[in-house]
Short mmCIF file of C-alpha atoms in Angstrom, two decimals:
data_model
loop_
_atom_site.label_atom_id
_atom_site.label_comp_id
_atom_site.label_asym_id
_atom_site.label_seq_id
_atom_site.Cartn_x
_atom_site.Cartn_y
_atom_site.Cartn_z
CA UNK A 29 48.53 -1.60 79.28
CA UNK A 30 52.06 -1.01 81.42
CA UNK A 31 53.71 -2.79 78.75
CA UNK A 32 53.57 -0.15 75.99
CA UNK A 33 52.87 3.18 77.76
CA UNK A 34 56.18 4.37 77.20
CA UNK A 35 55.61 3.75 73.40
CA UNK A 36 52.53 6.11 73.92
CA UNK A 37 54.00 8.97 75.89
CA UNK A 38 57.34 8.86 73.63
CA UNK A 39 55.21 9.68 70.46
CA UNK A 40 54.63 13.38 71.22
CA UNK A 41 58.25 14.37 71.67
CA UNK A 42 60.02 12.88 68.51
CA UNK A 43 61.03 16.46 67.30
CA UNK A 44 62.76 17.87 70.40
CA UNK A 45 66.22 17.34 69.21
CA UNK A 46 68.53 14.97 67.39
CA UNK A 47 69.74 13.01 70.42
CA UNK A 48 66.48 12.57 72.14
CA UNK A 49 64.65 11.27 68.57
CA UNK A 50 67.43 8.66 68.52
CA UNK A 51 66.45 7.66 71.83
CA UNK A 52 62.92 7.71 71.64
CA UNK A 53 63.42 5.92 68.10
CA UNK A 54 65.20 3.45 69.79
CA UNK A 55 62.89 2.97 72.50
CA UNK A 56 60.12 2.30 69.59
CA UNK A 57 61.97 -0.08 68.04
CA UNK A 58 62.38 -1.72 71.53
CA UNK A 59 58.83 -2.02 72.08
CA UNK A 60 58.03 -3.10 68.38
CA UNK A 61 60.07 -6.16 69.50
CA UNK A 62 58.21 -6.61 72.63
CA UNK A 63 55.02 -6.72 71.19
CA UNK A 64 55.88 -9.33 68.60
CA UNK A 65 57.08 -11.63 71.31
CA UNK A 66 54.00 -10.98 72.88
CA UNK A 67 52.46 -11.74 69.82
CA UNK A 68 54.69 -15.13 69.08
CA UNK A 69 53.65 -15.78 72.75
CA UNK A 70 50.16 -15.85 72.23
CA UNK A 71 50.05 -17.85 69.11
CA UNK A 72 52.20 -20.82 71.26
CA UNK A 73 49.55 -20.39 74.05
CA UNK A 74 46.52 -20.71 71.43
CA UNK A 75 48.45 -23.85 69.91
CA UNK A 76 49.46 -26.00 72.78
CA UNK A 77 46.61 -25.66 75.51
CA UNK A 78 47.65 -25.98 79.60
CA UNK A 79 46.77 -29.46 80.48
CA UNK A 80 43.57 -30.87 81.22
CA UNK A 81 42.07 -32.08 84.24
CA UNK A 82 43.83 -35.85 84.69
CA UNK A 83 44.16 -38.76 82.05
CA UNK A 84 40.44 -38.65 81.28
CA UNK A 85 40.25 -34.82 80.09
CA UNK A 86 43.60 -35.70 78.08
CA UNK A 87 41.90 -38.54 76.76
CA UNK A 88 39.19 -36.33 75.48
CA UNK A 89 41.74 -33.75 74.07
CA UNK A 90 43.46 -36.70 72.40
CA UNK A 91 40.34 -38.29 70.79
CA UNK A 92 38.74 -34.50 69.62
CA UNK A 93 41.88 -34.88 67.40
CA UNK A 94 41.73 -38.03 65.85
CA UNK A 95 40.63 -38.69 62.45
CA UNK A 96 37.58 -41.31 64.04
CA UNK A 97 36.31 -38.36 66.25
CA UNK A 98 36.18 -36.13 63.08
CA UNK A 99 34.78 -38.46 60.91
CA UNK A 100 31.83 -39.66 63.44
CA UNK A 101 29.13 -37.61 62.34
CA UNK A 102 29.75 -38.39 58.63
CA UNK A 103 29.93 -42.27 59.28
CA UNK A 104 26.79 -41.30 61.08
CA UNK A 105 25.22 -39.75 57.80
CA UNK A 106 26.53 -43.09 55.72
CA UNK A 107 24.41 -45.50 57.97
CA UNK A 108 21.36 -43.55 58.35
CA UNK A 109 21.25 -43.15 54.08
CA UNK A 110 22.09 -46.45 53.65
CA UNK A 111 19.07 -47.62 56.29
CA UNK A 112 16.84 -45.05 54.25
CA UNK A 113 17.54 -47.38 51.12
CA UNK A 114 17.27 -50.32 52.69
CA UNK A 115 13.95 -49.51 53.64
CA UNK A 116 12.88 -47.98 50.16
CA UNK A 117 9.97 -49.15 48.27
CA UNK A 118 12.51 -50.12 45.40
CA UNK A 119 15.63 -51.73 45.24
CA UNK A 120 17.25 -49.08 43.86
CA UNK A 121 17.24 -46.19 41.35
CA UNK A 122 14.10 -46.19 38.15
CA UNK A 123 15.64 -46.56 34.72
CA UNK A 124 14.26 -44.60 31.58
CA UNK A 125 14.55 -45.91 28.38
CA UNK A 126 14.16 -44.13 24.88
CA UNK A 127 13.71 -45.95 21.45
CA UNK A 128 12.64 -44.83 17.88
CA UNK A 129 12.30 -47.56 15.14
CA UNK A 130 12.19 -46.50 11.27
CA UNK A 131 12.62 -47.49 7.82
CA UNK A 132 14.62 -44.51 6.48
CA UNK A 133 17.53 -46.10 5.20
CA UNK A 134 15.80 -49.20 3.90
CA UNK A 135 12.35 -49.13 1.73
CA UNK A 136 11.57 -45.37 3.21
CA UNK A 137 7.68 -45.82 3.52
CA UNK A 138 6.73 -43.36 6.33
CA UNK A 139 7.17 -45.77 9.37
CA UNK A 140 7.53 -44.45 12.23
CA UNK A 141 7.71 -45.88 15.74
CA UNK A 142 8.96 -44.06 19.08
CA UNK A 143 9.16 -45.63 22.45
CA UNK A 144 9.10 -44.42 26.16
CA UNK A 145 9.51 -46.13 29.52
CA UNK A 146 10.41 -46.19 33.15
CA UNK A 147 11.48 -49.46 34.89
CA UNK A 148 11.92 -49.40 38.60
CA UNK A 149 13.61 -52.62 40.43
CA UNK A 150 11.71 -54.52 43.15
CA UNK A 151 13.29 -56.05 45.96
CA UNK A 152 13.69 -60.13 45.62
CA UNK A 153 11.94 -61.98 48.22
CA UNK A 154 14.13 -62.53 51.77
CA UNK A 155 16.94 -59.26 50.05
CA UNK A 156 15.23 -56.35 51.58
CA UNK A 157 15.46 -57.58 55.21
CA UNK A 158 18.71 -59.19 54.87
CA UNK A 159 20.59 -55.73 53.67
CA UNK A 160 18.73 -53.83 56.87
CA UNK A 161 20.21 -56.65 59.05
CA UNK A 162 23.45 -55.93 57.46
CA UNK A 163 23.24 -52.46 57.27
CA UNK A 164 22.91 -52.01 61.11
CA UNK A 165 25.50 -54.91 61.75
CA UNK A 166 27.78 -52.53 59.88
CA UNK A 167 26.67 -50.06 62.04
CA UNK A 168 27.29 -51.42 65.27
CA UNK A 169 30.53 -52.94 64.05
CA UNK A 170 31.72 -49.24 63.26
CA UNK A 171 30.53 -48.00 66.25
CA UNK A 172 32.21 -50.51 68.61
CA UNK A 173 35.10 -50.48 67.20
CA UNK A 174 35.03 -46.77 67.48
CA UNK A 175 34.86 -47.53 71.32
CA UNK A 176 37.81 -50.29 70.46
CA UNK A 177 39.73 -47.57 69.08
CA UNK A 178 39.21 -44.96 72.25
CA UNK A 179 40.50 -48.09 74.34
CA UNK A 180 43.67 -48.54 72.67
CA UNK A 181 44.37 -44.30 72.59
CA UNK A 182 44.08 -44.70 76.14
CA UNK A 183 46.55 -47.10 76.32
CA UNK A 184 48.92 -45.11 74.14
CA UNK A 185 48.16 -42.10 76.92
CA UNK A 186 48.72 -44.54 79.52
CA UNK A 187 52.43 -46.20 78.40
CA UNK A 188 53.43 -42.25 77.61
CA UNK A 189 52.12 -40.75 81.21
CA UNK A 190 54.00 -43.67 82.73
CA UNK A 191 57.30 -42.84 80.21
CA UNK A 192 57.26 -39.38 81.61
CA UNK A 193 56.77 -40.11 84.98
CA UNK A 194 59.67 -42.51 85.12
CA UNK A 195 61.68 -39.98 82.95
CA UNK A 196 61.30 -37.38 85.37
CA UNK A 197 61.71 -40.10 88.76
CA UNK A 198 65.07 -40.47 87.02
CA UNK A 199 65.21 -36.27 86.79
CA UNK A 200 64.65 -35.57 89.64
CA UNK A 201 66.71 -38.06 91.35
CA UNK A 202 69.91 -37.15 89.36
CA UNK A 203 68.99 -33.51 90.53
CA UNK A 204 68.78 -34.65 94.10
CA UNK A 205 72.40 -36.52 93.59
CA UNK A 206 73.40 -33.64 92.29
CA UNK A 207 72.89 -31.36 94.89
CA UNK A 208 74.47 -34.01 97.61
CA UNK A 209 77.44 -34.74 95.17
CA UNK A 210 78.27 -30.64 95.32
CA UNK A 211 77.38 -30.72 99.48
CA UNK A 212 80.39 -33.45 99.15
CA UNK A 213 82.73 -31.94 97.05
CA UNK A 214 82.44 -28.33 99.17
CA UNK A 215 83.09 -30.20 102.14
CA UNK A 216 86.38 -32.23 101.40
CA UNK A 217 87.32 -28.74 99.35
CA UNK A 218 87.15 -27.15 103.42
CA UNK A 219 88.84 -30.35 104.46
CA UNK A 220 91.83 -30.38 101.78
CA UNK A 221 92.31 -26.26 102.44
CA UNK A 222 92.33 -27.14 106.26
CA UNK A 223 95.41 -30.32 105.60
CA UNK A 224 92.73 -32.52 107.30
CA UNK A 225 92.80 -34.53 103.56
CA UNK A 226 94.87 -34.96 100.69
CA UNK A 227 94.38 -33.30 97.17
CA UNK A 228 93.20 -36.52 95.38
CA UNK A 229 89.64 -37.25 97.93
CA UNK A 230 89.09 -33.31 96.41
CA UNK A 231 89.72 -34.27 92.66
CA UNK A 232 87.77 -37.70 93.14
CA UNK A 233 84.60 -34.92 95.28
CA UNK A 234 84.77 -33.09 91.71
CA UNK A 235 84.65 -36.08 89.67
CA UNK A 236 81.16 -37.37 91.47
CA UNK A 237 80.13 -33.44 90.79
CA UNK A 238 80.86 -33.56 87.32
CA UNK A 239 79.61 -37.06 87.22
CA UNK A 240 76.12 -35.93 88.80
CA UNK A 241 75.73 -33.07 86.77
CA UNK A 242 76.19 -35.24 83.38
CA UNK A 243 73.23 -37.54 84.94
CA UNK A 244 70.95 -34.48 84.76
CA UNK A 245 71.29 -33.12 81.34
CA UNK A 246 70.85 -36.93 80.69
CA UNK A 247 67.99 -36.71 82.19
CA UNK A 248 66.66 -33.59 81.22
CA UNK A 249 67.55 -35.29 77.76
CA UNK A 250 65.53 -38.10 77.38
CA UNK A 251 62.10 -36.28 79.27
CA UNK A 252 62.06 -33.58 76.32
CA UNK A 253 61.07 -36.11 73.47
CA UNK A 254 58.13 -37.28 75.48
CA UNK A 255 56.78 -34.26 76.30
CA UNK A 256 56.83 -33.19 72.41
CA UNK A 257 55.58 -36.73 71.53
CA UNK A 258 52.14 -35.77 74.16
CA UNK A 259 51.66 -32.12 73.01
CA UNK A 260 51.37 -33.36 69.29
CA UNK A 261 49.57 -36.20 70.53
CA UNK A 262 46.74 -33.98 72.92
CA UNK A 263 48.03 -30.47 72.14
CA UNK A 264 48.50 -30.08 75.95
CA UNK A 265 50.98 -28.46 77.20
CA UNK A 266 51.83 -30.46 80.45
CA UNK A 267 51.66 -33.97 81.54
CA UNK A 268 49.81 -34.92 84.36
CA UNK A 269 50.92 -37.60 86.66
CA UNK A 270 50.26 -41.20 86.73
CA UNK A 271 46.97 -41.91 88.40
CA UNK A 272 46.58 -44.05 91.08
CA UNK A 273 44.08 -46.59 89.43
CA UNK A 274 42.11 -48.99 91.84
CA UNK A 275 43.07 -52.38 90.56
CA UNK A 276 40.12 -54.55 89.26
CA UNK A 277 38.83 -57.11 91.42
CA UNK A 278 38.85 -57.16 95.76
CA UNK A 279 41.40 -59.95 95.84
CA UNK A 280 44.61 -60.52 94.05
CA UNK A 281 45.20 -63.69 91.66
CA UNK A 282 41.08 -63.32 90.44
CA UNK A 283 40.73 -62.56 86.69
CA UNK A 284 37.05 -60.28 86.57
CA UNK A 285 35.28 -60.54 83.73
CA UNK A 286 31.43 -60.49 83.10
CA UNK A 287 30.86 -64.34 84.08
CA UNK A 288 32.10 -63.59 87.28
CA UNK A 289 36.12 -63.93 88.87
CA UNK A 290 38.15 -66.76 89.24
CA UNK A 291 41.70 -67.84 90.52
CA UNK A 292 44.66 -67.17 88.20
CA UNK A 293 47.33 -70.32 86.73
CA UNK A 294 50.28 -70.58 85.12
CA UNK A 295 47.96 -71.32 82.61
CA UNK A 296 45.43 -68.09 83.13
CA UNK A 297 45.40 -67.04 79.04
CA UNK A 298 43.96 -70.85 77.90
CA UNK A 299 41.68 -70.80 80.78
CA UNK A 300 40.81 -67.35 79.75
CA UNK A 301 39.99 -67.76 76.17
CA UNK A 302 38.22 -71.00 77.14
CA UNK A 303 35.95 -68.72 79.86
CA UNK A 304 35.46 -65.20 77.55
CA UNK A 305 34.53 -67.74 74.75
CA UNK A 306 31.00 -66.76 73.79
CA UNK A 307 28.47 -69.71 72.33
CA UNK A 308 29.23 -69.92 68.10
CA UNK A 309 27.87 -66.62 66.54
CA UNK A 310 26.86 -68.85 63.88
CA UNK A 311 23.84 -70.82 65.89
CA UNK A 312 22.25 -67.64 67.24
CA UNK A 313 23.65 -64.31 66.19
CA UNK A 314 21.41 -62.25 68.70
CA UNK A 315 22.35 -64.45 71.82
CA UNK A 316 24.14 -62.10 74.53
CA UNK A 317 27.79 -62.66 74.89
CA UNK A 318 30.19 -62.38 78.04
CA UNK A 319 32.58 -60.77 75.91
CA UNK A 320 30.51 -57.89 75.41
CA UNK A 321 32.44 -56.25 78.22
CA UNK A 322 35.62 -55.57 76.59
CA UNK A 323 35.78 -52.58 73.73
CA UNK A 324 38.10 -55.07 71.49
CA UNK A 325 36.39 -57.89 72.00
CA UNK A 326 32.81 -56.22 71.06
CA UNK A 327 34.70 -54.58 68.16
CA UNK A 328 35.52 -58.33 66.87
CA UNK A 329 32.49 -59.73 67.79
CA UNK A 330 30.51 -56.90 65.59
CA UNK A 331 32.82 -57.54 62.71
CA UNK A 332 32.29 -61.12 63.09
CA UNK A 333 28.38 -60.49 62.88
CA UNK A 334 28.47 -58.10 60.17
CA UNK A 335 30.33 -60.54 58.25
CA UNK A 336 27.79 -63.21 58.64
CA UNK A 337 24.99 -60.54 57.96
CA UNK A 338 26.20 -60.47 54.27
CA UNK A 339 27.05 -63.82 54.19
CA UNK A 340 23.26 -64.46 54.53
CA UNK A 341 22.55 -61.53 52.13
CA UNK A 342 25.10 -62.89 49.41
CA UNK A 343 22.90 -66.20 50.32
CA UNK A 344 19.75 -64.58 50.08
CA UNK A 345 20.69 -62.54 46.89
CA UNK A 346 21.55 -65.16 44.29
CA UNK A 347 19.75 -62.64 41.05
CA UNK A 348 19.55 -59.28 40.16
CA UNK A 349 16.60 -57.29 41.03
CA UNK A 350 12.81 -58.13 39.24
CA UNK A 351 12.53 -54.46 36.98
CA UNK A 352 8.64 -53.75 36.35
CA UNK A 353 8.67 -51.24 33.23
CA UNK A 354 6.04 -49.15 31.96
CA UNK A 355 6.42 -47.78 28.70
CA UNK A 356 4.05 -45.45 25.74
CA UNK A 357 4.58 -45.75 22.18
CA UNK A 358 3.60 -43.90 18.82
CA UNK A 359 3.22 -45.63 15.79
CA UNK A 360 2.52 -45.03 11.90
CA UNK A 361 2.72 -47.54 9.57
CA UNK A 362 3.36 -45.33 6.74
CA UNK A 363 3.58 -41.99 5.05
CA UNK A 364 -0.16 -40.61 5.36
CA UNK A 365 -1.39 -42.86 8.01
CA UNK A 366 -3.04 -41.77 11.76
CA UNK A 367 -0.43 -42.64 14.63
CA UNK A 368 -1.10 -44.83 16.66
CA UNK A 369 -0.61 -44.64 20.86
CA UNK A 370 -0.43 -47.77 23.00
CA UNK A 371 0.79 -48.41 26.64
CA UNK A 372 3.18 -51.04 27.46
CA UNK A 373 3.86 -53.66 30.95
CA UNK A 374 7.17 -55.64 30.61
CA UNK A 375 8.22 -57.65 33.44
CA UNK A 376 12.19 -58.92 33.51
CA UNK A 377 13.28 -61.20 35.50
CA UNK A 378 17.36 -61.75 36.02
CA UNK A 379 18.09 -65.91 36.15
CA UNK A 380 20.38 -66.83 38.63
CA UNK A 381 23.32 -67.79 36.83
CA UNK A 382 27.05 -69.76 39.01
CA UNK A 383 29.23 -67.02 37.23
CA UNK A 384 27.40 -64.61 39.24
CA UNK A 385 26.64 -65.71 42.93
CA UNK A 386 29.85 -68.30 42.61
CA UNK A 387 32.67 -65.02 43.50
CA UNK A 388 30.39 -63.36 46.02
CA UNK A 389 29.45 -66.16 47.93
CA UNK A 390 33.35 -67.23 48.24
CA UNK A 391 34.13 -63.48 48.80
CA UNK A 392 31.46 -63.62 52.08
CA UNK A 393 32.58 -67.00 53.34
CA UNK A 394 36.49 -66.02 52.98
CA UNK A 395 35.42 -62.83 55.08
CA UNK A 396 33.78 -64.11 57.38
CA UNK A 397 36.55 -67.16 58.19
CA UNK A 398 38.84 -63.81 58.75
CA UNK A 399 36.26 -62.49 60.85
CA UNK A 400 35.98 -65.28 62.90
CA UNK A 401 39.85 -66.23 63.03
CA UNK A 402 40.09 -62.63 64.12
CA UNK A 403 37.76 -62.91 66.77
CA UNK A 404 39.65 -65.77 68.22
CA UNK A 405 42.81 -64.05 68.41
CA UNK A 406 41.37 -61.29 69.39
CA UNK A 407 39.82 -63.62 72.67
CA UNK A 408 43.62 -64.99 72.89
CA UNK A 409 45.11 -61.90 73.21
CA UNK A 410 43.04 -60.45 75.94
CA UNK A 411 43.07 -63.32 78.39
CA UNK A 412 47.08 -63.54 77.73
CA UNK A 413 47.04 -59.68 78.36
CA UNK A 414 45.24 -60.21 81.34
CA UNK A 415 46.48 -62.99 83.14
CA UNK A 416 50.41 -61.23 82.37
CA UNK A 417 48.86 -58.17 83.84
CA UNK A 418 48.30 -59.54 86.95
CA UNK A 419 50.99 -61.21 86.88
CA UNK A 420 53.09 -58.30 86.27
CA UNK A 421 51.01 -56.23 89.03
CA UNK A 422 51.79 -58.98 92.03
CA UNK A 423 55.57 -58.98 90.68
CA UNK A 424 55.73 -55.01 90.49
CA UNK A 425 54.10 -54.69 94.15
CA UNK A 426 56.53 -57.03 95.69
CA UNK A 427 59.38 -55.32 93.95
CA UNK A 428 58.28 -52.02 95.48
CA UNK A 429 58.09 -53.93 98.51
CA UNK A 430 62.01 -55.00 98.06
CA UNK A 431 62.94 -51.93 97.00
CA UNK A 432 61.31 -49.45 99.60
CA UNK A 433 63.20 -51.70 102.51
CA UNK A 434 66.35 -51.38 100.85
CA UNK A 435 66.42 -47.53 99.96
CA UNK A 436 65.51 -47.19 104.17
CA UNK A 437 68.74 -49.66 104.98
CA UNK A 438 70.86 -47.13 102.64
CA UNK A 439 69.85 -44.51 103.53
CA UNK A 440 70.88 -45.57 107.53
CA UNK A 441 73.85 -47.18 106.25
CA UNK A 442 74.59 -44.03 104.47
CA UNK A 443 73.98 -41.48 107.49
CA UNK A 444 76.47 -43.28 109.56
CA UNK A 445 78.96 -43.77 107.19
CA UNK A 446 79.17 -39.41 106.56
CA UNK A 447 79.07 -39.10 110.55
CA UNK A 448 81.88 -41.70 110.71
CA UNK A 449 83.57 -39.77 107.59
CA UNK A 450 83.01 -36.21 109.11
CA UNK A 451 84.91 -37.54 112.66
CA UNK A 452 87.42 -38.98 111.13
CA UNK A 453 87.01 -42.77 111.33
CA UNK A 454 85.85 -43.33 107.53
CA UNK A 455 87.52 -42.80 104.35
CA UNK A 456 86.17 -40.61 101.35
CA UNK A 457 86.09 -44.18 99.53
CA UNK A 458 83.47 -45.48 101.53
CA UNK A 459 81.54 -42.65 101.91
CA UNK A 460 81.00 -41.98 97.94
CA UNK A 461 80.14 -45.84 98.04
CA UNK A 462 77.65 -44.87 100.60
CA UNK A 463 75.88 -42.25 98.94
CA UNK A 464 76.20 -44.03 95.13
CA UNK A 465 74.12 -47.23 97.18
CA UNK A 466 71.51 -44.59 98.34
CA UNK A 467 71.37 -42.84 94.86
CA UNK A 468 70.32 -46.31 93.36
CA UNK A 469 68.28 -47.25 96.06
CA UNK A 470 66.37 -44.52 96.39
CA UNK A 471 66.31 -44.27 92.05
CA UNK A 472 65.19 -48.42 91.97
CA UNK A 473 62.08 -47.51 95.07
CA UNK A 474 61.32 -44.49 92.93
CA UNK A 475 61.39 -46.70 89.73
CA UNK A 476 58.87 -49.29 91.62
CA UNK A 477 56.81 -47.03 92.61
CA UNK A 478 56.10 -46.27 89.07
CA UNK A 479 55.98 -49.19 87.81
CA UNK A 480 53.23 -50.44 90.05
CA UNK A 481 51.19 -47.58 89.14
CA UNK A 482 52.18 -48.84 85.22
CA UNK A 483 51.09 -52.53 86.24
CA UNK A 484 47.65 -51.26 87.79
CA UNK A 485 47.09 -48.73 84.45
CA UNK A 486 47.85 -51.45 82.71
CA UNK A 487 45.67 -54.20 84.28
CA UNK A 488 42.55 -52.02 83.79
CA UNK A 489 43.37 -51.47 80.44
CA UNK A 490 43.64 -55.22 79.69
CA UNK A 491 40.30 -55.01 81.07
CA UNK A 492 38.70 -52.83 78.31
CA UNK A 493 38.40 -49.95 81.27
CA UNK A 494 39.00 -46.34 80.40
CA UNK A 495 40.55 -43.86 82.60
#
């Protein structure tokens, strides 16, 4: 390696003289502390990987992290062994029982009794089906809202791409400013050395310098928290840019959702909720719903089922499980007598009892009125975040529209005004008015520009669409 072959070829000569083993020491010390940068250097490199490819692969890098992506295969693992005991032969565990009878401590004749069994618990009639109904509406309820919870990292990915993008519009356009404010202040330095200006257009040049200089460490300022906010969030190194995301639908002012589109009101979210508003779960459980489209509202919809699954299973559980025992005992009677064996069949059988299915049955109806009041809001929510989507899309395009013709009239406005200045006919007052107006219009197109990509982003995501 280049690096560290003058650490090798120094090693043989350390006893030529004083001077020269002071230098070569030296020089070993030098590359020591090269090779533990090098070393630090790696270790950054190993922690914060170079970016992936687009929003999708950081999605990915995001999720690999998250405690639902580590936890998967285990939440896997519950469902499958609680399926494998929901489709036991017994309801749950056998029992053994030991018991020895004897007079000892009372009359002391010899008798002797000692009893064995094993109990198992059988399933009550309608329980066994009802906890595999509920054990896979758990299931599904975990696993969509696994897909719920992918939806809304997105959307966390999403807002922060779009934060750094407009961080670094705003960079990049104080740099630019910059670099025309120091263009300025050079030339009305040549002008005040050459008496074609006085002294104070030079000390107002230096102020915009000093002025444009402070924007960019502002800048620079605020893009540095975001960029450690998406490393610890993807352990990526770099951010990519904001991706220009078809927006749902063919025409504008159509909400799409899996009943088909329709035109947009004032009123979109009521119409909305009243159109994504699935038949009552409670009439038919397995009928397909429109909603099943979106990740949050599948997520509530599965909780909303699950809950009803053990509403029906507190319903259809109202005792504890039948237990069929078989037992052996030895007997004797007395000291001197033969022992006698004999087999044993005992059937108990649990009464159903208020103080017992009285708390669980409230307990399932009070969670599945939360279930179902969550649903709701849940189908609220998404048509209001839809319909202010696009809303918020049609707003941001015409704003880019506004805002791209203005930054080209400042910009003309702006290239006459520094030919007028450089003949003669214009002041420096105007001219630094000039060039502020094209500095904000050309920071409010940039700003736009973003923004609609923000508003289309966002729009799919009220959508339940992934990158």
């Amino acid at each position: 390696m280049p690096l560290f072959s003058g650490c090798r070829s120094a090693a043989p000569f350390l006893g030529t003289s004083p001077t020269a083993a002071a230098l070569l020491r030296a020089r070993l010390r030098a590359c020591r502390a090269i090779a533990a940068a090098a070393l630090a250097t790696v270790s950054l490199a190993a922690f914060a990987q170079p970016a992936a490819s687009g929003l999708r692969g950081a999605l990915d890098a995001a999720w690999a992290l998250s405690g639902d992506a580590r936890s998967q295969r285990d939440r896997g693992d519950e469902f499958d062994a609680r399926s494998r005991a929901a489709r036991a032969t017994f309801a749950g565990p056998p029992t053994v029982g030991i018991g020895q009878r004897s007079d000892r401590l009372q009359r002391n004749d010899g008798r002797r009794d000692l009893d064995g069994e094993v109990a198992v618990p059988l399933w009550n009639p309608g329980v066994r089906d009802a906890t595999r109904r509920t054990v896979e509406a758990d299931r599904t309820a975990y696993e969509d809202g696994v897909a719920a919870a992918r939806l809304q990292l997105a959307g966390e990915l999403r807002a922060l791409v779009a934060d750094v993008a407009l961080a670094r519009i705003a960079q990049s356009t104080a740099e630019r400013r910059s670099a025309q404010a120091g263009v300025l202040a050079d030339d009305v330095a040549r002008r005040v050395r050459a008496g074609e200006s006085a002294r104070v257009e030079n000390l107002q040049a230096e102020a915009l310098r000093r002025q444009a200089a402070g924007d960019v460490a502002d800048a620079q300022r605020q893009v540095a928290p975001l960029l450690a906010r998406w490393t610890a969030l993807t352990a990526l190194t770099e951010v990519p840019p904001p991706e220009d995301e078809p927006a749902p639908g063919s025409a504008p002012g159509t909400t799409g959702t899996a009943t088909g589109t329709r035109t947009s009101s004032p009123n979109d979210g009521a119409a909305a909720a009243a159109t994504l508003r699935p038949p009552s779960p409670g009439a038919d459980p397995r009928m397909p719903m429109p909603a099943d489209e979106h990740p949050a509202l599948r997520a509530a919809l599965a909780r909303l089922r699950a809950a009803q699954a053990r509403l029906a299973l507190t319903d259809a559980d109202r005792r504890d499980p039948v237990e069929v025992a078989v037992g052996m005992g030895r007997e004797r009677e007395a000291f001197g007598d033969r022992s006698k064996t004999a087999l044993s069949v005992t059937l108990r059988i649990p009464l159903a009892t208020e103080n017992r299915n009285a708390p669980r049955q409230a307990a399932a109806r009070a969670e599945f009125a939360l279930a179902d009041a969550a649903y709701d809001a849940t189908l609220r929510q998404v048509a209001a975040e839809v319909a202010a989507a696009r809303d918020t899309l049609a707003a941001s395009e015409r704003a880019a529209a506004e805002a791209a013709e203005r930054a080209r009239l400042s910009g003309e406005a702006q290239a006459l005004i520094a030919r007028a200045y450089r003949l003669g006919e214009s002041s420096l007052p105007d001219r630094l008015r000039a060039e502020n107006e094209q500095y904000e219009a050309d920071r409010a197109l940039a700003r736009a520009q973003a923004d609609t990509l923000r508003a289309r982003a966002q729009l799919r995501q009220s959508l339940g669409q992934l990158p």
